[in-house]
Structures are given as C-alpha cells and as structure tokens.
Amino acid sequence: MTPLLKSFSALSDETRMSIVEQLMDHGELPAGDLVRGSGITAPAISRHLKVLREAGLIQQRAVGTKRLYSARPEGLQLIATWTKSKREFWESSLDRLEAAMMEDDT
C-alpha cells in the first residue's frame, strides 16, 4: 500500500480522524488525554494510535513512563499535496455543474 493510501485508510476511521484533529488543535498530548471523554478504552486508543503511527500521521515521544503523541506535518502534507493536485479537476467539475444548472433554469 502506498503512503497516500495508508494515510487515507488510517483517517477513514472516525476515531482516528478525531485523534489527529485533537493533536492538530492542541499539540502534543499524552495517550490518557486522548482516552478521556472518548468513550473508548485505553487499549482501543493504543491500537488506533499504532495505525496512525504506521501511516506516518502522528509520532510518539517517550518522557519517563509517559508516551506523548503529536501530529506529523510531513505525513499530513502528503494528503494536502494530493488534494491540491486535484484542484483543477474539482474546479472544472463545479464549473460544469453550474453551467448545467443554469441551463435548467432557462
């Protein structure tokens, strides 16, 4: 699986997307903070974090017995670059949709 597909696959899960958003919004967090309020067990969060690490979207840092997690800009940049590369497609598609809708109005 390519790195881009790994990234999309990892983010296709609502819990993992939420974890990445939390890390982007709040910066580095311990796993315990990600568990609190999620309604998910610590072992389940750990499995989600492993998938995100393997996809290159987050990184882990050990401080004593704590594991701190943060978003990896490099991993997220891969998705941003791909999305930007498809911009022309979306813009032309939306232009065609607008033209078709205007034809229907006449």
Coordinates of C-alpha atoms in Angstrom, one line a residue:
M1 CA 0.0 0.0 0.0
T2 CA 1.4 3.4 -0.9
P3 CA 1.9 6.1 1.8
L4 CA -1.0 8.1 0.5
L5 CA -3.4 5.1 0.6
K6 CA -2.1 4.3 4.2
S7 CA -2.9 7.9 5.2
F8 CA -6.4 7.8 3.7
S9 CA -7.1 4.4 5.1
A10 CA -6.0 5.4 8.6
L11 CA -8.1 8.6 8.5
S12 CA -11.2 6.8 7.2
D13 CA -12.0 5.7 10.8
E14 CA -13.9 8.4 12.7
T15 CA -11.9 7.8 16.0
R16 CA -8.6 8.1 14.3
M17 CA -9.6 11.2 12.4
S18 CA -10.7 12.7 15.8
I19 CA -7.4 11.8 17.3
V20 CA -5.5 13.6 14.6
E21 CA -7.7 16.6 14.8
Q22 CA -7.2 16.8 18.6
L23 CA -3.4 16.6 18.1
M24 CA -3.5 19.3 15.4
D25 CA -5.7 21.6 17.6
H26 CA -4.0 21.0 21.0
G27 CA -0.5 20.0 20.1
E28 CA 1.3 17.1 21.8
L29 CA -0.9 15.1 24.2
P30 CA -0.4 12.0 26.4
A31 CA -2.5 9.0 25.5
G32 CA -4.5 9.4 28.7
D33 CA -5.8 12.8 27.5
L34 CA -7.0 11.1 24.2
V35 CA -8.8 8.4 26.2
R36 CA -10.7 10.8 28.5
G37 CA -14.1 11.8 27.1
S38 CA -13.7 9.5 24.1
G39 CA -15.8 6.6 25.4
I40 CA -13.1 4.2 24.2
T41 CA -10.8 2.1 26.3
A42 CA -7.1 2.7 26.7
P43 CA -6.2 -0.5 24.7
A44 CA -8.5 0.6 21.9
I45 CA -6.9 4.1 21.7
S46 CA -3.5 2.4 21.7
R47 CA -4.5 0.3 18.7
H48 CA -5.7 3.5 16.9
L49 CA -2.5 5.3 17.7
K50 CA -0.5 2.4 16.3
V51 CA -2.4 2.6 13.0
L52 CA -1.8 6.4 12.8
R53 CA 1.9 6.0 13.6
E54 CA 2.4 3.3 11.0
A55 CA 0.6 5.6 8.5
G56 CA 3.1 8.3 9.4
L57 CA 0.4 10.7 10.5
I58 CA 1.5 11.0 14.2
Q59 CA 4.6 10.5 16.1
Q60 CA 5.3 9.2 19.6
R61 CA 7.8 10.5 22.1
A62 CA 8.6 8.9 25.5
V63 CA 9.1 11.1 28.6
G64 CA 9.7 8.8 31.5
T65 CA 6.8 6.4 31.7
K66 CA 4.5 8.7 29.6
R67 CA 4.0 8.4 25.9
L68 CA 3.3 11.8 24.2
Y69 CA 1.7 12.0 20.7
S70 CA 1.8 14.7 18.2
A71 CA 0.6 15.2 14.6
R72 CA 3.4 14.8 11.9
P73 CA 3.1 17.7 9.5
E74 CA 5.1 15.7 6.9
G75 CA 2.6 12.9 6.9
L76 CA -0.4 15.3 6.7
Q77 CA 1.4 17.3 3.9
L78 CA 1.1 14.2 1.7
I79 CA -2.7 14.5 1.8
A80 CA -2.6 18.3 1.3
T81 CA -0.3 18.0 -1.7
W82 CA -2.6 15.3 -3.3
T83 CA -5.7 17.4 -2.7
K84 CA -4.1 20.5 -4.2
S85 CA -3.1 18.5 -7.2
K86 CA -6.7 17.6 -7.9
R87 CA -7.9 21.2 -7.5
E88 CA -8.2 21.8 -11.3
F89 CA -10.5 18.7 -11.6
W90 CA -12.8 19.9 -8.8
E91 CA -13.0 23.5 -10.2
S92 CA -13.8 22.3 -13.7
S93 CA -16.3 19.9 -12.4
L94 CA -18.0 22.6 -10.4
D95 CA -18.0 24.9 -13.4
R96 CA -19.7 22.2 -15.5
L97 CA -22.3 21.7 -12.7
E98 CA -23.0 25.4 -12.5
A99 CA -23.4 25.6 -16.3
A100 CA -25.8 22.6 -16.3
M101 CA -27.9 24.2 -13.5
M102 CA -28.1 27.5 -15.4
E103 CA -29.3 25.6 -18.5
D104 CA -32.0 24.0 -16.4
D105 CA -33.2 27.4 -15.2
T106 CA -33.7 28.7 -18.7

